[in-house]
PDB file of C-alpha atoms in Angstrom:
ATOM      1  CA  ILE A 161     -96.444 -50.702 -31.191  1.00 94.00           C
ATOM      2  CA  TYR A 162     -95.741 -50.590 -27.533  1.00 93.00           C
ATOM      3  CA  TRP A 163     -92.258 -51.364 -26.592  1.00 94.00           C
ATOM      4  CA  ALA A 164     -89.902 -51.580 -23.169  1.00 93.00           C
ATOM      5  CA  GLY A 165     -92.110 -54.048 -21.966  1.00 92.00           C
ATOM      6  CA  GLY A 166     -91.432 -57.017 -19.711  1.00 91.00           C
ATOM      7  CA  ASP A 167     -87.634 -57.027 -19.186  1.00 91.00           C
ATOM      8  CA  GLY A 168     -87.580 -53.894 -20.931  1.00 92.00           C
ATOM      9  CA  SER A 169     -87.085 -55.399 -24.702  1.00 93.00           C
ATOM     10  CA  ALA A 170     -90.656 -56.705 -25.284  1.00 94.00           C
ATOM     11  CA  ILE A 171     -92.823 -55.096 -27.611  1.00 95.00           C
ATOM     12  CA  GLU A 172     -96.587 -55.426 -28.532  1.00 96.00           C
ATOM     13  CA  ILE A 173     -97.952 -54.783 -32.119  1.00 94.00           C
ATOM     14  CA  LEU A 174    -100.941 -52.676 -32.173  1.00 93.00           C
ATOM     15  CA  GLY A 175    -101.234 -53.387 -36.035  1.00 92.00           C
ATOM     16  CA  ASP A 176    -101.597 -50.719 -39.018  1.00 92.00           C
ATOM     17  CA  PHE A 177    -103.902 -48.342 -39.010  1.00 91.00           C
ATOM     18  CA  THR A 178    -105.163 -45.942 -42.018  1.00 90.00           C
ATOM     19  CA  GLU A 179    -105.369 -42.084 -41.438  1.00 83.00           C
ATOM     20  CA  GLN A 180    -108.910 -42.490 -40.753  1.00 89.00           C
ATOM     21  CA  GLN A 181    -108.935 -44.957 -38.151  1.00 93.00           C
ATOM     22  CA  CYS A 182    -106.017 -43.082 -36.428  1.00 88.00           C
ATOM     23  CA  ARG A 183    -108.578 -40.462 -35.742  1.00 86.00           C
ATOM     24  CA  GLN A 184    -110.858 -42.678 -33.824  1.00 90.00           C
ATOM     25  CA  LEU A 185    -108.185 -44.834 -32.412  1.00 89.00           C
ATOM     26  CA  GLU A 186    -108.038 -45.547 -28.402  1.00 89.00           C
ATOM     27  CA  VAL A 187    -104.705 -46.386 -26.793  1.00 87.00           C
ATOM     28  CA  LYS A 188    -105.463 -47.827 -23.618  1.00 88.00           C
ATOM     29  CA  GLY A 189    -102.248 -49.549 -22.927  1.00 89.00           C
ATOM     30  CA  PRO A 190    -100.778 -53.125 -23.613  1.00 91.00           C
ATOM     31  CA  LYS A 191    -102.458 -56.561 -23.635  1.00 91.00           C
ATOM     32  CA  SER A 192    -100.208 -59.240 -23.789  1.00 92.00           C
ATOM     33  CA  ILE A 193     -97.393 -57.469 -22.063  1.00 91.00           C
ATOM     34  CA  ALA A 194     -96.720 -55.283 -18.852  1.00 91.00           C
ATOM     35  CA  PHE A 195     -94.344 -52.123 -18.885  1.00 87.00           C
ATOM     36  CA  GLY A 196     -91.250 -53.223 -17.598  1.00 76.00           C
ATOM     37  CA  SER A 197     -88.644 -51.987 -15.108  1.00 81.00           C
ATOM     38  CA  GLY A 198     -86.149 -51.418 -18.077  1.00 88.00           C
ATOM     39  CA  THR A 199     -86.263 -49.253 -21.261  1.00 93.00           C
ATOM     40  CA  VAL A 200     -84.490 -51.086 -24.076  1.00 95.00           C
ATOM     41  CA  LEU A 201     -85.329 -49.079 -27.379  1.00 96.00           C
ATOM     42  CA  THR A 202     -83.221 -51.248 -29.903  1.00 97.00           C
ATOM     43  CA  PRO A 203     -86.218 -53.963 -30.700  1.00 97.00           C
ATOM     44  CA  ALA A 204     -88.417 -51.335 -31.322  1.00 97.00           C
ATOM     45  CA  VAL A 205     -86.009 -49.451 -33.549  1.00 97.00           C
ATOM     46  CA  LYS A 206     -85.135 -52.578 -35.369  1.00 97.00           C
ATOM     47  CA  TYR A 207     -89.150 -53.482 -35.877  1.00 97.00           C
ATOM     48  CA  PHE A 208     -89.918 -50.517 -37.872  1.00 96.00           C
ATOM     49  CA  ALA A 209     -86.522 -50.192 -39.753  1.00 96.00           C
ATOM     50  CA  GLU A 210     -86.730 -53.960 -40.975  1.00 95.00           C
ATOM     51  CA  ARG A 211     -90.186 -53.928 -41.425  1.00 94.00           C
ATOM     52  CA  PHE A 212     -90.799 -51.321 -43.952  1.00 92.00           C
ATOM     53  CA  LEU A 213     -87.937 -51.528 -45.989  1.00 91.00           C
ATOM     54  CA  ASP A 214     -89.647 -50.208 -49.102  1.00 90.00           C
ATOM     55  CA  ALA A 215     -90.515 -46.920 -47.448  1.00 87.00           C
ATOM     56  CA  LYS A 216     -89.151 -44.124 -49.536  1.00 83.00           C
ATOM     57  CA  ARG A 217     -88.592 -42.049 -46.540  1.00 81.00           C
ATOM     58  CA  GLY A 218     -89.658 -43.437 -43.579  1.00 88.00           C
ATOM     59  CA  MET A 219     -90.068 -41.619 -40.338  1.00 88.00           C
ATOM     60  CA  TYR A 220     -90.841 -43.354 -36.696  1.00 93.00           C
ATOM     61  CA  VAL A 221     -91.523 -41.849 -33.435  1.00 92.00           C
ATOM     62  CA  PHE A 222     -90.896 -43.370 -29.877  1.00 95.00           C
ATOM     63  CA  ILE A 223     -92.348 -41.697 -26.562  1.00 92.00           C
ATOM     64  CA  THR A 224     -90.399 -42.810 -23.827  1.00 91.00           C
ATOM     65  CA  ASP A 225     -90.905 -41.446 -20.090  1.00 87.00           C
ATOM     66  CA  GLY A 226     -87.597 -42.853 -18.779  1.00 78.00           C
ATOM     67  CA  LYS A 227     -83.950 -43.404 -19.433  1.00 89.00           C
ATOM     68  CA  LEU A 228     -82.428 -45.782 -21.915  1.00 93.00           C
ATOM     69  CA  ASP A 229     -80.623 -48.428 -20.840  1.00 94.00           C
ATOM     70  CA  ASP A 230     -79.501 -49.644 -24.459  1.00 96.00           C
ATOM     71  CA  LEU A 231     -77.790 -46.627 -25.718  1.00 95.00           C
ATOM     72  CA  ASP A 232     -74.768 -48.123 -26.962  1.00 96.00           C
ATOM     73  CA  ALA A 233     -76.880 -50.692 -29.033  1.00 97.00           C
ATOM     74  CA  VAL A 234     -78.703 -48.355 -30.396  1.00 97.00           C
ATOM     75  CA  LYS A 235     -75.598 -46.235 -31.241  1.00 97.00           C
ATOM     76  CA  LYS A 236     -74.117 -49.301 -32.956  1.00 97.00           C
ATOM     77  CA  TYR A 237     -77.570 -50.302 -35.009  1.00 98.00           C
ATOM     78  CA  THR A 238     -77.687 -46.353 -35.954  1.00 97.00           C
ATOM     79  CA  ILE A 239     -74.212 -46.905 -37.430  1.00 97.00           C
ATOM     80  CA  GLN A 240     -75.345 -49.709 -39.102  1.00 97.00           C
ATOM     81  CA  LEU A 241     -78.430 -47.897 -40.705  1.00 96.00           C
ATOM     82  CA  ALA A 242     -76.617 -44.668 -41.661  1.00 94.00           C
ATOM     83  CA  LYS A 243     -73.775 -46.856 -43.530  1.00 96.00           C
ATOM     84  CA  GLN A 244     -76.566 -48.940 -45.481  1.00 95.00           C
ATOM     85  CA  ILE A 245     -78.195 -45.270 -46.328  1.00 92.00           C
ATOM     86  CA  ALA A 246     -74.914 -43.639 -47.240  1.00 92.00           C
ATOM     87  CA  ASP A 247     -74.424 -46.620 -49.515  1.00 93.00           C
ATOM     88  CA  ASN A 248     -77.688 -46.799 -51.069  1.00 91.00           C
ATOM     89  CA  LYS A 249     -78.311 -50.062 -49.939  1.00 94.00           C
ATOM     90  CA  ARG A 250     -81.497 -49.024 -48.138  1.00 94.00           C
ATOM     91  CA  ASN A 251     -83.766 -45.760 -48.030  1.00 91.00           C
ATOM     92  CA  PHE A 252     -83.671 -43.166 -45.428  1.00 89.00           C
ATOM     93  CA  VAL A 253     -84.973 -43.259 -42.015  1.00 91.00           C
ATOM     94  CA  LYS A 254     -85.557 -40.998 -39.404  1.00 91.00           C
ATOM     95  CA  PHE A 255     -86.359 -41.463 -35.753  1.00 94.00           C
ATOM     96  CA  VAL A 256     -87.524 -39.087 -33.403  1.00 91.00           C
ATOM     97  CA  LEU A 257     -87.657 -39.642 -29.410  1.00 92.00           C
ATOM     98  CA  VAL A 258     -90.199 -37.627 -27.360  1.00 92.00           C
ATOM     99  CA  GLY A 259     -89.728 -37.213 -24.014  1.00 91.00           C
ATOM    100  CA  VAL A 260     -92.682 -37.130 -21.525  1.00 90.00           C
ATOM    101  CA  GLY A 261     -92.502 -36.915 -17.570  1.00 86.00           C
ATOM    102  CA  SER A 262     -89.854 -36.093 -14.975  1.00 84.00           C
ATOM    103  CA  ASP A 263     -87.769 -39.262 -15.363  1.00 84.00           C
ATOM    104  CA  ILE A 264     -86.268 -38.827 -18.946  1.00 86.00           C
ATOM    105  CA  ASP A 265     -82.561 -38.358 -19.362  1.00 89.00           C
ATOM    106  CA  GLN A 266     -82.393 -35.077 -21.304  1.00 91.00           C
ATOM    107  CA  HIS A 267     -78.567 -35.821 -21.146  1.00 92.00           C
ATOM    108  CA  GLN A 268     -78.965 -38.858 -23.161  1.00 93.00           C
ATOM    109  CA  LEU A 269     -81.667 -37.738 -25.699  1.00 93.00           C
ATOM    110  CA  GLU A 270     -79.155 -35.044 -26.683  1.00 94.00           C
ATOM    111  CA  GLU A 271     -76.269 -37.639 -27.116  1.00 94.00           C
ATOM    112  CA  LEU A 272     -78.184 -39.591 -29.457  1.00 94.00           C
ATOM    113  CA  ASP A 273     -79.745 -36.643 -31.288  1.00 91.00           C
ATOM    114  CA  ASP A 274     -75.939 -35.196 -31.960  1.00 92.00           C
ATOM    115  CA  PHE A 275     -74.682 -38.794 -32.230  1.00 92.00           C
ATOM    116  CA  SER A 276     -71.942 -38.828 -35.536  1.00 91.00           C
ATOM    117  CA  THR A 277     -72.312 -41.715 -37.662  1.00 92.00           C
ATOM    118  CA  GLY A 278     -69.224 -40.815 -39.592  1.00 91.00           C
ATOM    119  CA  THR A 279     -71.405 -40.896 -42.598  1.00 91.00           C
ATOM    120  CA  GLY A 280     -73.296 -37.441 -42.661  1.00 88.00           C
ATOM    121  CA  ILE A 281     -76.591 -39.145 -42.485  1.00 88.00           C
ATOM    122  CA  ASP A 282     -78.454 -37.751 -39.472  1.00 89.00           C
ATOM    123  CA  ILE A 283     -80.846 -40.414 -37.950  1.00 92.00           C
ATOM    124  CA  TRP A 284     -81.782 -39.080 -34.379  1.00 94.00           C
ATOM    125  CA  ASP A 285     -83.978 -36.262 -33.327  1.00 90.00           C
ATOM    126  CA  TYR A 286     -85.499 -35.609 -29.898  1.00 90.00           C
ATOM    127  CA  LYS A 287     -88.191 -33.446 -28.402  1.00 89.00           C
ATOM    128  CA  ILE A 288     -89.462 -32.890 -24.985  1.00 90.00           C
ATOM    129  CA  ALA A 289     -93.446 -32.904 -24.724  1.00 87.00           C
ATOM    130  CA  GLN A 290     -93.428 -30.197 -22.173  1.00 86.00           C
ATOM    131  CA  ASP A 291     -91.703 -27.790 -24.576  1.00 85.00           C
ATOM    132  CA  MET A 292     -93.552 -28.483 -27.820  1.00 80.00           C
ATOM    133  CA  LYS A 293     -96.296 -25.978 -28.799  1.00 75.00           C
ATOM    134  CA  ALA A 294     -97.432 -28.241 -31.761  1.00 71.00           C
ATOM    135  CA  LEU A 295     -97.034 -31.514 -32.692  1.00 70.00           C
ATOM    136  CA  VAL A 296     -95.740 -30.452 -36.220  1.00 67.00           C
ATOM    137  CA  GLU A 297     -92.431 -29.634 -34.479  1.00 72.00           C
ATOM    138  CA  ILE A 298     -91.777 -33.469 -34.582  1.00 71.00           C
ATOM    139  CA  PHE A 299     -90.961 -33.035 -37.833  1.00 68.00           C
ATOM    140  CA  ALA A 300     -88.683 -30.300 -37.786  1.00 66.00           C
ATOM    141  CA  GLU A 301     -85.549 -32.200 -38.910  1.00 62.00           C
ATOM    142  CA  VAL A 302     -87.342 -33.994 -41.616  1.00 62.00           C
ATOM    143  CA  VAL A 303     -87.876 -30.896 -43.492  1.00 59.00           C
ATOM    144  CA  ASP A 304     -85.378 -30.777 -46.517  1.00 61.00           C
ATOM    145  CA  GLU A 305     -84.792 -27.323 -48.231  1.00 58.00           C
ATOM    146  CA  ASN A 306     -84.346 -29.517 -51.602  1.00 59.00           C
ATOM    147  CA  GLN A 307     -87.757 -31.400 -51.575  1.00 70.00           C
ATOM    148  CA  ILE A 308     -90.213 -30.048 -53.682  1.00 74.00           C
ATOM    149  CA  VAL A 309     -93.631 -30.049 -52.171  1.00 76.00           C
ATOM    150  CA  ALA A 310     -95.759 -28.336 -54.836  1.00 83.00           C
ATOM    151  CA  PRO A 311     -94.965 -27.608 -58.620  1.00 85.00           C
ATOM    152  CA  THR A 312     -95.479 -23.804 -58.084  1.00 89.00           C
ATOM    153  CA  GLY A 313     -96.021 -21.467 -54.934  1.00 91.00           C
ATOM    154  CA  THR A 314     -96.508 -17.619 -54.164  1.00 94.00           C
ATOM    155  CA  ILE A 315     -96.350 -15.811 -51.110  1.00 94.00           C
ATOM    156  CA  TYR A 316     -98.022 -12.938 -49.970  1.00 94.00           C
ATOM    157  CA  ASP A 317     -97.766 -10.480 -47.216  1.00 93.00           C
ATOM    158  CA  SER A 318    -100.660  -8.946 -45.157  1.00 93.00           C
ATOM    159  CA  ALA A 319    -100.625  -5.761 -47.445  1.00 92.00           C
ATOM    160  CA  GLY A 320    -101.546  -8.046 -50.434  1.00 92.00           C
ATOM    161  CA  ASN A 321     -97.749  -7.775 -51.806  1.00 91.00           C
ATOM    162  CA  ARG A 322     -96.102 -10.680 -53.405  1.00 91.00           C
ATOM    163  CA  ILE A 323     -93.100 -11.460 -51.483  1.00 90.00           C
ATOM    164  CA  LYS A 324     -91.491 -14.530 -53.261  1.00 90.00           C
ATOM    165  CA  GLN A 325     -92.754 -16.553 -56.330  1.00 89.00           C
ATOM    166  CA  TYR A 326     -91.680 -20.258 -57.066  1.00 87.00           C
ATOM    167  CA  THR A 327     -92.261 -20.969 -60.342  1.00 85.00           C
ATOM    168  CA  ASP A 328     -89.644 -24.323 -60.779  1.00 78.00           C
ATOM    169  CA  GLY A 329     -91.132 -25.945 -57.499  1.00 81.00           C
ATOM    170  CA  LEU A 330     -92.100 -24.992 -53.905  1.00 84.00           C
ATOM    171  CA  PRO A 331     -89.405 -26.504 -51.436  1.00 81.00           C
ATOM    172  CA  ALA A 332     -90.476 -27.751 -48.055  1.00 78.00           C
ATOM    173  CA  LYS A 333     -88.596 -25.078 -46.341  1.00 79.00           C
ATOM    174  CA  VAL A 334     -88.341 -21.647 -47.273  1.00 83.00           C
ATOM    175  CA  SER A 335     -86.993 -18.622 -45.702  1.00 82.00           C
ATOM    176  CA  LEU A 336     -88.239 -14.835 -46.305  1.00 85.00           C
ATOM    177  CA  SER A 337     -87.566 -11.136 -45.346  1.00 86.00           C
ATOM    178  CA  LEU A 338     -91.174  -9.335 -43.988  1.00 88.00           C
ATOM    179  CA  PRO A 339     -91.773  -5.899 -43.211  1.00 86.00           C
ATOM    180  CA  ALA A 340     -91.748  -5.100 -39.469  1.00 85.00           C
ATOM    181  CA  SER A 341     -95.556  -4.140 -39.658  1.00 88.00           C
ATOM    182  CA  CYS A 342     -96.617  -7.174 -41.482  1.00 90.00           C
ATOM    183  CA  GLN A 343     -99.201  -9.473 -39.078  1.00 90.00           C
ATOM    184  CA  TRP A 344     -99.631 -12.243 -41.203  1.00 93.00           C
ATOM    185  CA  PHE A 345     -98.434 -13.679 -44.693  1.00 94.00           C
ATOM    186  CA  GLU A 346    -100.261 -16.306 -47.121  1.00 94.00           C
ATOM    187  CA  LEU A 347     -99.014 -19.612 -49.254  1.00 93.00           C
ATOM    188  CA  GLU A 348    -100.940 -19.772 -52.263  1.00 93.00           C
ATOM    189  CA  VAL A 349    -100.475 -23.403 -53.062  1.00 90.00           C
ATOM    190  CA  TYR A 350    -102.804 -25.677 -55.630  1.00 87.00           C
ATOM    191  CA  GLY A 351    -105.335 -22.661 -56.063  1.00 88.00           C
ATOM    192  CA  GLN A 352    -105.953 -22.542 -52.046  1.00 90.00           C
ATOM    193  CA  ARG A 353    -104.236 -19.629 -49.919  1.00 92.00           C
ATOM    194  CA  ILE A 354    -102.925 -20.556 -46.325  1.00 92.00           C
ATOM    195  CA  ARG A 355    -102.264 -18.022 -43.955  1.00 92.00           C
ATOM    196  CA  GLN A 356     -99.579 -17.996 -41.233  1.00 90.00           C
ATOM    197  CA  THR A 357     -99.580 -15.539 -38.608  1.00 90.00           C
ATOM    198  CA  VAL A 358     -96.257 -13.777 -37.644  1.00 85.00           C
ATOM    199  CA  ILE A 359     -94.998 -13.666 -33.853  1.00 77.00           C
ATOM    200  CA  LEU A 360     -92.378 -11.272 -33.227  1.00 69.00           C
ATOM    201  CA  PRO A 361     -89.951 -12.176 -30.319  1.00 64.00           C
ATOM    202  CA  LYS A 362     -90.396 -10.378 -27.311  1.00 62.00           C
ATOM    203  CA  ASP A 363     -88.269  -7.610 -26.763  1.00 59.00           C
ATOM    204  CA  ASN A 364     -86.293  -7.999 -23.318  1.00 53.00           C
ATOM    205  CA  GLY A 365     -84.788  -4.970 -23.429  1.00 50.00           C
TER     206      GLY A 365
END
């Protein structure tokens, strides 16, 4: 959808797209609304939260280039969603705000990211587009160490040594220690090996 149109609260629905369609999708801007002078997020959040109630783990990304005019309303609705999730009345949802341009209010994004609903349910995350090195960073807070993504998996270092082996399920998030000389490691899963280069932090001393 396009959001923050008209008086800031209007949305325009683009439709539903398959993965293949998304690869060729051209996003040229709204047709029925003009982007408004305000930025009202709640209607867009409600659209996804209420439309995809059956989604087991919904994740929705909102791109903004301005300051939210309805932060209090967003917080109120967030509490409502969090309580429903905590009471097992609805499935989990995750919302990510991606700020673009120089007019964003980063303090406001941080405030929403750190907002406590009193339930232990963390619904919001935020990213600043210019600070992102890869799109996968959007999914950072969604990754759960207890979420199993494959039945088995093995990790090898660049010397071919087996570092870790998961026989009872490969979690979505893992931690490991590698030799300082290690240039990369490989994850063997589903009969394939996926290589990840090791990038060491720069020594500022």
